[in-house]
JSON list of C-alpha atoms in Angstrom, two decimals:
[
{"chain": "A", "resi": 1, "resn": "UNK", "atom": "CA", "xyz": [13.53, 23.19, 17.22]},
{"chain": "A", "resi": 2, "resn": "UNK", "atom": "CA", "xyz": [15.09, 20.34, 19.23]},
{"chain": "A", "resi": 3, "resn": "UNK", "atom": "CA", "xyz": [16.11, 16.95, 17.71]},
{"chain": "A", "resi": 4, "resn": "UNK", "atom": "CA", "xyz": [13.26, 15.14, 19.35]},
{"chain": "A", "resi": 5, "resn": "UNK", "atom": "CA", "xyz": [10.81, 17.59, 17.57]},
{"chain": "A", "resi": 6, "resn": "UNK", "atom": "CA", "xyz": [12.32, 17.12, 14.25]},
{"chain": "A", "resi": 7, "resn": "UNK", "atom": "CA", "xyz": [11.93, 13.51, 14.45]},
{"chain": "A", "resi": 8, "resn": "UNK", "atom": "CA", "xyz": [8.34, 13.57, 15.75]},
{"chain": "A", "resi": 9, "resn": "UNK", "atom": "CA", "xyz": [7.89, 16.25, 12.91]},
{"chain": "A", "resi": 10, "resn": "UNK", "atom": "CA", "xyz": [9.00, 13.10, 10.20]},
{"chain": "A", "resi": 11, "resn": "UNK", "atom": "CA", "xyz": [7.79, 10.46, 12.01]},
{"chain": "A", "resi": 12, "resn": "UNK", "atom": "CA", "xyz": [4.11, 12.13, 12.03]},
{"chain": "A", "resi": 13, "resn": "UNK", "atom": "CA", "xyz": [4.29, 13.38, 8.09]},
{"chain": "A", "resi": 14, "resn": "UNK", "atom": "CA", "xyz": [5.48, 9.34, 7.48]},
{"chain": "A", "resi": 15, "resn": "UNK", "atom": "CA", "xyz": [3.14, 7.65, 9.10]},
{"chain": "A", "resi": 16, "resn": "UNK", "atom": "CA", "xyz": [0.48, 10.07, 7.71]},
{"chain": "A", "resi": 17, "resn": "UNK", "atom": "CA", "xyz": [1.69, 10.06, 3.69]},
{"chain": "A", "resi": 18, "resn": "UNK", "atom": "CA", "xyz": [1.37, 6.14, 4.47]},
{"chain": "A", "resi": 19, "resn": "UNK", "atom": "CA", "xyz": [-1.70, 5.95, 5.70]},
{"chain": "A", "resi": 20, "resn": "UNK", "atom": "CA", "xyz": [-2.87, 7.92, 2.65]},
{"chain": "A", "resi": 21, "resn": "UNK", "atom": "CA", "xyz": [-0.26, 5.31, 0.23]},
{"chain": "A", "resi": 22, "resn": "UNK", "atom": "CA", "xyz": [-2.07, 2.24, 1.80]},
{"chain": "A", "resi": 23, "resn": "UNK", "atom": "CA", "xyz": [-5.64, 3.71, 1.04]},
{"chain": "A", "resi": 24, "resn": "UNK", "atom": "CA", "xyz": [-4.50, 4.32, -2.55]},
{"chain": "A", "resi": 25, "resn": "UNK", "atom": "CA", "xyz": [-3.06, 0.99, -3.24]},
{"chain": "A", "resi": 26, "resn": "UNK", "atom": "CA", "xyz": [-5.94, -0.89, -1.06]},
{"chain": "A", "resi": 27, "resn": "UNK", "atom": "CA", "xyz": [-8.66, 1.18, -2.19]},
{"chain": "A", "resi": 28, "resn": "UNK", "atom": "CA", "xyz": [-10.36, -2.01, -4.80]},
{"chain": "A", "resi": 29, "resn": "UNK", "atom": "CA", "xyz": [-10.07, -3.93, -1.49]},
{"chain": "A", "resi": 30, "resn": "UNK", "atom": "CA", "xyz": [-11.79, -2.01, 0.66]},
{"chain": "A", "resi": 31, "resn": "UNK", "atom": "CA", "xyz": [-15.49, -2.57, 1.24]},
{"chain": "A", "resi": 32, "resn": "UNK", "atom": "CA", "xyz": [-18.16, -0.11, -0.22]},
{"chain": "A", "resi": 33, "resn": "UNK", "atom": "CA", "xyz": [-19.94, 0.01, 2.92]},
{"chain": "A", "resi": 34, "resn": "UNK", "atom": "CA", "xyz": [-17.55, 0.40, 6.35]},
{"chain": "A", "resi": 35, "resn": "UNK", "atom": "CA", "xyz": [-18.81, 1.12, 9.62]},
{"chain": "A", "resi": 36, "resn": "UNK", "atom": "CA", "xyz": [-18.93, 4.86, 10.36]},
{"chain": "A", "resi": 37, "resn": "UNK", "atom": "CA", "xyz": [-20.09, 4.87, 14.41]},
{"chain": "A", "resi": 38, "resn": "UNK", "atom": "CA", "xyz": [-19.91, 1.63, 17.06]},
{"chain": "A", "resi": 39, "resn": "UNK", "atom": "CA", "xyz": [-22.13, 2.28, 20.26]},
{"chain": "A", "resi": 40, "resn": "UNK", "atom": "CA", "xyz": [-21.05, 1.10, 23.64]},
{"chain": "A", "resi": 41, "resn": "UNK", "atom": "CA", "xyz": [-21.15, -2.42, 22.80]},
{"chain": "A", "resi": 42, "resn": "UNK", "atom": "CA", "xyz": [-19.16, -2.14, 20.08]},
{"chain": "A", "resi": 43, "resn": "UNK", "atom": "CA", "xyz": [-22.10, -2.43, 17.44]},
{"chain": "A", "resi": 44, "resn": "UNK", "atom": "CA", "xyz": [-22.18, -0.68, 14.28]},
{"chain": "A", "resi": 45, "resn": "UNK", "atom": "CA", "xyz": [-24.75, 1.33, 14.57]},
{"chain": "A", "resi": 46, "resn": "UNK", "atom": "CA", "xyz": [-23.99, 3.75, 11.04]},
{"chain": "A", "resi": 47, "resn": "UNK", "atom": "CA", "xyz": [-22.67, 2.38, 8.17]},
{"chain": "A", "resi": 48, "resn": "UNK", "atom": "CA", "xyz": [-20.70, 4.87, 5.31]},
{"chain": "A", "resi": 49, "resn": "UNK", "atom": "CA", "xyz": [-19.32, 4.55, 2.11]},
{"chain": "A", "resi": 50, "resn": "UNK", "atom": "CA", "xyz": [-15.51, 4.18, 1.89]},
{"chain": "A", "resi": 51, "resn": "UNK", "atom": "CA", "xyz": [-15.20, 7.73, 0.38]},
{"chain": "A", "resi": 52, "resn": "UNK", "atom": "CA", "xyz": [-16.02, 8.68, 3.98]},
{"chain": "A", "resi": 53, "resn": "UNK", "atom": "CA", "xyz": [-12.44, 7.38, 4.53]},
{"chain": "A", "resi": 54, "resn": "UNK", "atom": "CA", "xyz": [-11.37, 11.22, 2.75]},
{"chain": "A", "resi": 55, "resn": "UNK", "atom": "CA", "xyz": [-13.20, 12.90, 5.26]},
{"chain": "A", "resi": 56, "resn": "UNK", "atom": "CA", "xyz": [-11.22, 11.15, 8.05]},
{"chain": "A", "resi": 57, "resn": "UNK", "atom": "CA", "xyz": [-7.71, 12.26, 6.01]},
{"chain": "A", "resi": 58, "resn": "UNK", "atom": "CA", "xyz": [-8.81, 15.83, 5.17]},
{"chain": "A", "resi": 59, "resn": "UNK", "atom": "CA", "xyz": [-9.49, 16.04, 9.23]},
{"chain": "A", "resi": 60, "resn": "UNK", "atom": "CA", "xyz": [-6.21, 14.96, 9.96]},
{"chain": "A", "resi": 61, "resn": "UNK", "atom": "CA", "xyz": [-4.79, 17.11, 7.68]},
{"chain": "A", "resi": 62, "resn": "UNK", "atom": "CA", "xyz": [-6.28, 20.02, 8.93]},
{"chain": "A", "resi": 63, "resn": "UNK", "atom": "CA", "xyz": [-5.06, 19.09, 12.65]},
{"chain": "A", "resi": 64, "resn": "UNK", "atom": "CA", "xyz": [-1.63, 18.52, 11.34]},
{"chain": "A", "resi": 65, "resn": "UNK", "atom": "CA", "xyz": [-1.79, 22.26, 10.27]},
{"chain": "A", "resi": 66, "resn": "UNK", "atom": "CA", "xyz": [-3.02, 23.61, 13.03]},
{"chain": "A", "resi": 67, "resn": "UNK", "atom": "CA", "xyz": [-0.72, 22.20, 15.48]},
{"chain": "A", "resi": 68, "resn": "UNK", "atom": "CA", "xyz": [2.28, 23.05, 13.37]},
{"chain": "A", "resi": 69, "resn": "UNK", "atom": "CA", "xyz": [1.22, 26.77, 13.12]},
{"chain": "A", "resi": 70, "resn": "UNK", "atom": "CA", "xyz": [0.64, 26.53, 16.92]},
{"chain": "A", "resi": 71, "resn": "UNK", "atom": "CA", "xyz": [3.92, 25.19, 17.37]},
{"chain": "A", "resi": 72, "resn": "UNK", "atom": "CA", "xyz": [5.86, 27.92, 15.81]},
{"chain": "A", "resi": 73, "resn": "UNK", "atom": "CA", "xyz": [4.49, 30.91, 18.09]},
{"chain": "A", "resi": 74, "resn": "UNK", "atom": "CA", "xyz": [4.95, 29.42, 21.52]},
{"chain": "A", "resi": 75, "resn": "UNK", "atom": "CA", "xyz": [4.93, 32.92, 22.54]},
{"chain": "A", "resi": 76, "resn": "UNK", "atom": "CA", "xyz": [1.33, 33.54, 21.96]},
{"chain": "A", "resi": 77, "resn": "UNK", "atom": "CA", "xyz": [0.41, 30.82, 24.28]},
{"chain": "A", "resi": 78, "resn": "UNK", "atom": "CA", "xyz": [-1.47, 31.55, 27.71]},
{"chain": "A", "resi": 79, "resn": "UNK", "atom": "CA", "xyz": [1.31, 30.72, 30.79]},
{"chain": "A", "resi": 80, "resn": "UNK", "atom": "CA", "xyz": [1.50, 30.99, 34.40]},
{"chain": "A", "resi": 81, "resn": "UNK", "atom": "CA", "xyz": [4.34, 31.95, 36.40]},
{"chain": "A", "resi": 82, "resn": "UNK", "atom": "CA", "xyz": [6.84, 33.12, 33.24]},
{"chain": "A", "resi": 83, "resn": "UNK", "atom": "CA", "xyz": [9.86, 34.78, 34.13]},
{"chain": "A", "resi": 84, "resn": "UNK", "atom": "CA", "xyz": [13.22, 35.69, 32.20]},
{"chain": "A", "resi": 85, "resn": "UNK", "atom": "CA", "xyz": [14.97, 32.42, 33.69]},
{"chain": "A", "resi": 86, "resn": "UNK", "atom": "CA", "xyz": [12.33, 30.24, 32.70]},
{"chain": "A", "resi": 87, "resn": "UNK", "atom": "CA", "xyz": [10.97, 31.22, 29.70]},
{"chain": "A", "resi": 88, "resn": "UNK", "atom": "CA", "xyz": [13.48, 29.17, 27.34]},
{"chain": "A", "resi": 89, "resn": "UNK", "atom": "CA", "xyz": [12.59, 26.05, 29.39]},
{"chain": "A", "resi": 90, "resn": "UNK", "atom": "CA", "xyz": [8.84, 27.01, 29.11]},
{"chain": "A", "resi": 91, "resn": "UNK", "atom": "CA", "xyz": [8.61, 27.68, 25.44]},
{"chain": "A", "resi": 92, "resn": "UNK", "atom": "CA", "xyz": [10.25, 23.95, 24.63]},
{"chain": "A", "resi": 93, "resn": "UNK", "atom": "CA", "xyz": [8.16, 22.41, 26.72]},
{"chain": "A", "resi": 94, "resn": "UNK", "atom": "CA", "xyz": [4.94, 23.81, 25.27]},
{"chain": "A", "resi": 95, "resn": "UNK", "atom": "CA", "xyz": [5.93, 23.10, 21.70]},
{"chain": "A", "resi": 96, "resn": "UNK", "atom": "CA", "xyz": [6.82, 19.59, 22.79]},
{"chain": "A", "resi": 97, "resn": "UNK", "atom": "CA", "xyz": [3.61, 19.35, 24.52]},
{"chain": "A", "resi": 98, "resn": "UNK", "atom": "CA", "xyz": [1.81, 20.58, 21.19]},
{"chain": "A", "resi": 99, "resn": "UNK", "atom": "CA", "xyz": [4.06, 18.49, 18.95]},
{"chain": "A", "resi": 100, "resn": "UNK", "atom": "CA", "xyz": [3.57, 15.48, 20.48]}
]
């Protein structure tokens, strides 16, 4: 792995464990009812409870997973035009491409 994808790497589980701190240590101040779906107009047109909030945390955790397994076999990925002298140069740039 490259620098760059280390960082992104901590950056992303950061910003993620702190989303999940703040809902911890704001969850008396959040309201029982939030908006769950806005239409075109911006209008709230389903309201959910804040447990819903768990939902939205256990999808990103799943993502999370998913792209970090598909980041460590680069070589499974579908690519065009692959060739001995380019394959080193190909394989960084589709991890990068998934990590970011």
């Amino acid at each position: 792995m490259t620098a760059i994808e280390k960082l992104l790497n901590v950056l992303g589980i950061l910003s993620f464990s702190g989303v999940i701190v703040y809902i911890i240590f704001t969850w008396d101040a959040i309201p029982n009812q939030i908006p769950g779906h806005y239409n075109e107009a911006g209008e709230v047109t389903r309201w959910g409870g804040r447990e819903e909030l768990f939902i939205l945390l256990g999808i990103g955790l799943l993502l999370w997973f998913g792209m970090t397994v598909m980041e460590r076999f680069p070589h499974v990925y579908n690519y065009r035009n692959l060739t001995e002298a380019n394959v080193k140069g190909q394989y960084i740039n589709s991890r990068m491409l998934v990590n970011v």
